[in-house]
Coordinates of C-alpha atoms in Angstrom, one line a residue:
M807 CA 161.0 229.3 99.4
T808 CA 159.1 230.1 102.4
G809 CA 155.9 228.0 103.0
S810 CA 156.6 225.5 100.2
T811 CA 156.8 221.6 100.6
P812 CA 160.2 220.1 100.5
P813 CA 160.8 217.8 97.5
W814 CA 161.4 214.6 99.4
K815 CA 158.1 215.1 101.1
R816 CA 156.3 215.5 97.7
R817 CA 157.8 212.2 96.4
T818 CA 156.7 210.1 99.4
R819 CA 153.2 211.6 100.0
K820 CA 150.3 209.5 98.9
Q821 CA 146.8 210.2 98.3
D822 CA 144.5 209.9 101.3
V823 CA 143.2 206.4 101.6
P824 CA 140.4 205.7 104.0
G825 CA 141.5 203.7 107.0
T826 CA 145.3 204.6 106.7
A827 CA 147.4 207.0 108.7
Q828 CA 147.4 210.7 107.6
G829 CA 150.4 212.1 109.4
P830 CA 153.7 212.8 107.6
S831 CA 155.7 210.5 109.9
E832 CA 153.2 207.8 109.5
A833 CA 153.3 208.0 105.7
V834 CA 157.1 207.7 105.8
R835 CA 157.0 204.6 108.0
E836 CA 154.4 203.0 105.7
D837 CA 156.6 203.7 102.7
E838 CA 159.7 202.2 104.5
R839 CA 157.8 199.0 105.4
G840 CA 156.7 198.6 101.8
S841 CA 153.1 197.9 102.7
S842 CA 150.3 198.2 100.2
S843 CA 147.0 199.9 100.6
S844 CA 145.1 196.7 99.8
E845 CA 146.2 194.4 102.6
D846 CA 147.9 194.4 106.0
A847 CA 151.6 194.2 106.4
S848 CA 153.2 190.8 106.1
L849 CA 156.7 189.6 106.8
E850 CA 156.5 186.7 104.3
S851 CA 157.7 187.0 100.8
A852 CA 155.4 186.9 97.8
D853 CA 156.7 183.5 96.8
D854 CA 155.8 182.1 100.3
R855 CA 152.3 183.6 100.1
Q856 CA 151.9 182.1 96.6
T857 CA 153.0 178.7 97.9
A858 CA 150.6 178.8 100.9
G859 CA 147.6 179.3 98.6
A860 CA 147.5 183.0 98.3
P861 CA 145.4 184.4 95.5
T862 CA 147.1 184.4 92.1
A863 CA 146.9 187.0 89.4
T864 CA 143.7 185.5 88.0
G865 CA 142.1 185.8 91.4
T866 CA 142.0 182.0 92.1
V867 CA 143.7 179.8 94.7
D868 CA 145.9 177.0 93.6
L869 CA 144.8 174.1 95.8
R870 CA 147.1 171.5 94.2
S871 CA 150.1 173.4 95.5
A872 CA 148.6 174.3 98.8
G873 CA 149.7 172.5 101.9
H874 CA 147.5 170.4 104.2
S875 CA 147.7 173.0 106.9
A876 CA 146.6 175.8 104.6
V877 CA 143.7 174.0 102.9
T878 CA 140.9 172.2 104.7
R879 CA 139.6 169.1 102.8
P880 CA 135.9 168.4 102.8
E881 CA 135.0 165.9 105.5
E882 CA 134.3 162.3 104.2
P883 CA 131.1 160.5 105.3
P884 CA 131.7 158.4 108.4
A885 CA 132.2 154.7 107.8
R886 CA 129.2 152.3 108.5
S887 CA 129.2 151.2 112.1
R888 CA 129.9 147.6 113.0
T889 CA 126.4 147.1 114.4
A890 CA 124.8 148.1 111.0
A891 CA 127.1 145.7 109.2
V892 CA 126.2 142.8 111.6
K893 CA 122.5 143.5 111.1
D894 CA 122.9 143.5 107.4
G895 CA 124.7 140.2 107.5
I896 CA 122.1 138.7 109.7
R897 CA 119.3 139.9 107.4
R898 CA 121.0 138.4 104.4
S899 CA 121.8 135.1 106.1
G900 CA 118.2 134.9 107.3
S901 CA 117.0 135.4 103.7
A902 CA 119.3 132.7 102.4
A903 CA 118.3 130.4 105.2
R904 CA 114.6 130.9 104.4
T905 CA 115.3 130.2 100.7
G906 CA 117.2 127.0 101.6
I907 CA 114.5 125.8 103.9
S908 CA 111.9 126.4 101.3
K909 CA 113.9 124.5 98.7
S910 CA 114.6 121.6 101.1
G911 CA 110.9 121.5 102.1
S912 CA 109.9 121.3 98.5
A913 CA 112.4 118.5 97.9
A914 CA 111.2 116.6 101.0
R915 CA 107.6 116.9 99.9
T916 CA 108.5 115.7 96.5
G917 CA 110.4 112.7 98.0
I918 CA 107.5 111.9 100.3
V919 CA 105.0 112.0 97.4
R920 CA 107.2 109.7 95.3
S921 CA 107.8 107.3 98.2
G922 CA 104.0 107.2 98.9
A923 CA 103.3 106.5 95.3
A924 CA 105.9 103.7 95.2
A925 CA 104.5 102.2 98.4
K926 CA 101.0 102.4 97.0
A927 CA 102.1 100.7 93.8
G928 CA 103.8 97.9 95.8
I929 CA 100.7 97.2 97.9
G930 CA 98.6 97.2 94.8
Y931 CA 101.0 94.6 93.2
V932 CA 100.8 92.4 96.3
A933 CA 97.0 92.6 96.3
D934 CA 96.8 91.6 92.7
R935 CA 99.2 88.7 93.3
I936 CA 97.0 87.4 96.2
I937 CA 93.9 87.7 94.0
D938 CA 95.6 85.8 91.3
I939 CA 96.8 82.9 93.5
A940 CA 93.6 82.6 95.5
P941 CA 91.8 80.3 92.9
R942 CA 95.0 78.1 92.7
V943 CA 95.0 77.3 96.4
P944 CA 94.2 73.6 96.9
V945 CA 91.3 73.0 99.3
R946 CA 90.3 69.6 100.8
D947 CA 86.7 69.0 101.2
L948 CA 85.1 67.5 104.3
A949 CA 85.2 63.9 103.0
A950 CA 88.9 64.1 102.3
L951 CA 89.6 65.6 105.7
R952 CA 87.7 63.0 107.5
R953 CA 89.6 60.3 105.6
Q954 CA 92.9 61.9 106.4
F955 CA 92.1 62.4 110.1
P956 CA 89.8 59.6 111.0
G957 CA 88.0 59.5 114.3
L958 CA 88.2 63.2 115.0
G959 CA 85.2 65.5 115.6
P960 CA 84.8 69.0 114.2
E961 CA 86.7 70.8 116.9
Q962 CA 89.6 68.3 117.0
L963 CA 89.8 68.4 113.2
A964 CA 89.8 72.2 113.3
D965 CA 92.6 72.2 115.9
K966 CA 94.7 69.9 113.6
L967 CA 94.2 72.3 110.7
V968 CA 95.1 75.4 112.7
M969 CA 98.3 73.7 114.0
G970 CA 99.4 72.7 110.5
A971 CA 98.7 76.2 109.1
A972 CA 100.6 77.8 112.0
N973 CA 103.6 75.6 111.5
A974 CA 103.6 76.4 107.7
S975 CA 103.3 80.2 108.2
S976 CA 106.1 80.0 110.8
T977 CA 108.3 78.2 108.3
V978 CA 107.7 81.0 105.8
G979 CA 108.6 83.6 108.3
A980 CA 111.8 81.8 109.3
G981 CA 112.7 81.4 105.7
V982 CA 112.3 85.1 104.8
G983 CA 114.2 86.0 108.0
A984 CA 117.0 83.8 107.1
A985 CA 117.1 85.3 103.6
A986 CA 117.4 88.7 105.2
M987 CA 120.4 87.6 107.3
L988 CA 122.5 90.4 105.8
P989 CA 120.8 93.8 105.4
V990 CA 120.2 94.4 101.6
P991 CA 117.8 97.4 101.5
P992 CA 116.9 97.0 97.8
A993 CA 115.8 93.4 98.4
M994 CA 113.7 94.1 101.5
P995 CA 110.4 95.0 99.7
T996 CA 110.6 91.9 97.6
E997 CA 111.3 89.7 100.6
L998 CA 108.4 91.3 102.5
A999 CA 106.0 90.8 99.5
A1000 CA 107.0 87.2 99.2
E1001 CA 106.4 86.6 102.9
I1002 CA 102.9 88.2 102.8
T1003 CA 101.9 86.3 99.7
G1004 CA 103.1 83.0 101.1
V1005 CA 101.3 83.4 104.4
A1006 CA 98.2 84.6 102.7
A1007 CA 98.0 81.5 100.6
I1008 CA 98.4 79.3 103.7
E1009 CA 95.7 81.2 105.6
L1010 CA 93.3 81.2 102.6
K1011 CA 93.6 77.4 102.6
L1012 CA 93.0 77.2 106.3
I1013 CA 89.9 79.4 106.1
A1014 CA 88.4 77.4 103.2
E1015 CA 88.9 74.1 105.1
L1016 CA 87.5 75.5 108.3
H1017 CA 84.3 76.4 106.4
E1018 CA 84.2 72.8 105.2
V1019 CA 84.7 71.4 108.7
Y1020 CA 81.9 73.5 110.1
G1021 CA 79.6 72.6 107.2
L1022 CA 79.5 76.2 105.8
R1023 CA 80.7 75.9 102.2
P1024 CA 79.9 79.1 100.3
P1025 CA 77.5 78.5 97.5
G1026 CA 78.5 78.9 93.8
G1027 CA 81.5 77.9 91.8
L1028 CA 85.2 78.3 92.2
K1029 CA 85.1 82.1 91.6
E1030 CA 82.3 82.7 94.1
R1031 CA 84.0 80.6 96.8
T1032 CA 87.4 82.3 96.2
S1033 CA 85.8 85.7 96.6
A1034 CA 84.1 84.6 99.9
Y1035 CA 87.4 83.3 101.2
L1036 CA 89.2 86.5 100.3
T1037 CA 86.6 88.5 102.1
S1038 CA 86.9 86.3 105.1
W1039 CA 90.7 86.7 105.1
T1040 CA 90.5 90.5 104.6
E1041 CA 87.9 91.1 107.3
E1042 CA 89.2 88.3 109.6
R1043 CA 85.8 86.8 110.2
G1044 CA 83.7 83.9 109.1
I1045 CA 81.3 83.9 106.2
D1046 CA 77.6 83.7 106.9
V1047 CA 76.3 81.7 103.9
S1048 CA 72.7 82.5 104.8
K1049 CA 73.4 86.2 104.0
P1050 CA 74.5 86.8 100.5
M1051 CA 75.4 90.4 101.3
T1052 CA 78.3 89.2 103.4
I1053 CA 79.9 87.7 100.3
N1054 CA 81.4 90.2 97.9
A1055 CA 81.4 87.9 94.8
A1056 CA 82.3 90.6 92.4
L1057 CA 85.6 91.6 94.0
G1058 CA 84.5 95.3 93.7
G1059 CA 86.3 98.4 94.7
Q1060 CA 85.4 98.1 98.4
M1061 CA 86.8 94.6 98.6
K1062 CA 90.0 95.7 97.0
R1063 CA 90.4 98.6 99.3
E1064 CA 89.9 96.4 102.3
L1065 CA 92.4 93.9 100.9
R1066 CA 95.0 96.6 100.5
Q1067 CA 94.5 97.8 104.0
Q1068 CA 94.9 94.3 105.3
I1069 CA 98.1 93.9 103.3
M1070 CA 99.4 97.2 104.7
K1071 CA 98.8 96.0 108.3
R1072 CA 100.6 92.7 107.5
M1073 CA 103.5 94.6 106.1
V1074 CA 103.8 96.7 109.2
R1075 CA 103.6 93.6 111.5
N1076 CA 106.1 91.7 109.4
L1077 CA 108.8 94.4 109.3
P1078 CA 110.7 92.9 112.3
S1079 CA 111.2 89.7 110.3
L1080 CA 113.7 91.6 108.1
T1081 CA 116.1 92.2 111.1
P1082 CA 119.5 91.0 110.0
F1083 CA 121.9 88.4 111.6
M1084 CA 119.3 85.7 111.9
I1085 CA 117.3 87.6 114.5
G1086 CA 114.6 88.2 111.9
A1087 CA 114.2 84.5 111.3
A1088 CA 113.2 83.8 114.9
V1089 CA 111.0 86.9 115.1
G1090 CA 109.3 86.2 111.8
A1091 CA 108.5 82.6 112.8
V1092 CA 107.0 83.6 116.1
M1093 CA 105.0 86.5 114.7
N1094 CA 103.6 84.5 111.8
R1095 CA 102.5 81.7 114.0
R1096 CA 100.8 84.1 116.4
D1097 CA 99.0 85.9 113.6
T1098 CA 97.7 82.7 112.0
R1099 CA 96.4 81.4 115.2
K1100 CA 94.7 84.7 116.0
L1101 CA 93.0 84.8 112.6
A1102 CA 91.9 81.2 113.0
E1103 CA 90.3 81.9 116.4
R1104 CA 88.3 84.8 115.0
V1105 CA 87.1 82.8 112.1
R1106 CA 86.2 79.8 114.2
K1107 CA 84.3 82.0 116.7
D1108 CA 82.0 83.2 113.9
L1109 CA 81.6 79.7 112.4
R1110 CA 80.6 78.0 115.6
H1111 CA 77.5 80.1 115.8
L1112 CA 76.5 79.0 112.3
Q1113 CA 77.8 75.5 112.4
V1114 CA 75.9 72.7 110.6
P1115 CA 76.2 69.2 112.2
W1116 CA 77.8 66.6 109.9
D1117 CA 74.7 64.5 110.2
A1118 CA 72.5 67.3 108.8
L1119 CA 74.8 68.1 105.9
P1120 CA 73.4 67.5 102.4
E1121 CA 75.4 65.5 99.9
L1122 CA 78.0 68.0 98.6
P1123 CA 80.0 67.5 95.4
A1124 CA 83.7 67.0 95.8
L1125 CA 86.0 70.0 95.3
D1126 CA 88.1 69.9 92.2
V1127 CA 91.8 70.5 92.4
P1128 CA 93.0 73.4 90.2
K1129 CA 95.2 72.4 87.3
D1130 CA 97.9 74.8 88.3
A1131 CA 97.5 74.4 92.1
L1132 CA 100.0 75.8 94.5
E1133 CA 102.2 73.4 96.5
I1134 CA 101.3 74.0 100.1
E1135 CA 102.3 71.7 102.9
D1136 CA 99.4 70.4 104.9

């Protein structure tokens, strides 16, 4: 028929789609390539496109079967830098160090408090021991001294007494130093207390007899005299019998505090006598001799200004020897 469309052209013509070719030859080429109207031409098969992550029939993409090149994974957060890690470690270590220092400081303060309490208790014990033995110290009166050392004046007799007391205290220091020949830390406080107590007894006897030699016996009984001699030993001075305020007869709080301070000073001075290997024996002997002589000089200096001549002394009763008197070498 003239003017009609051939049959093969009617089978291959498609409806006009926007964006596609309209010519007959172009439509034939599109039909031969097998392209669709919804997407561009592709040389890959449908299976390859499905494997590469192409949309499925449900309109979703299968990411589990997609390759690394086809699917881009979300970026992970960058790892913490080394500088930040170091700063964090320093901060934590600093906190731990401050905690350790705080704990160690608390433990040190507790140890110091306990040590101070123990030292205070030890000094109090030594002070009580000296107060207990003071009335038991045997004291010779002036008549007995003049019979024992005939023909000597007050100064010569006082020199004899000082020499004997210095030798006795030196012997005590040497004995304690010999006992501490080998270092035994637990026994050192006991040795030091024994040395101070022994030297205190010797020096109390010396002070009492010096008061007898210079005619200045304190008034009162044994208790009052003992308190006066303890005050003299504590303050390292002579007793003015004309001034009752200088005699602390009641052994009150002030007297005990001063006695503890004197004991503390003696402990510090006598520490070298605990040096081991017989060195402490020599050191203790020398230091005790020196300290006793120094104490005697101070007491005698005060007593000389108040000395009463023997001719002017009234008749004084003899001193009684205590029943439980200490054995002290003259």
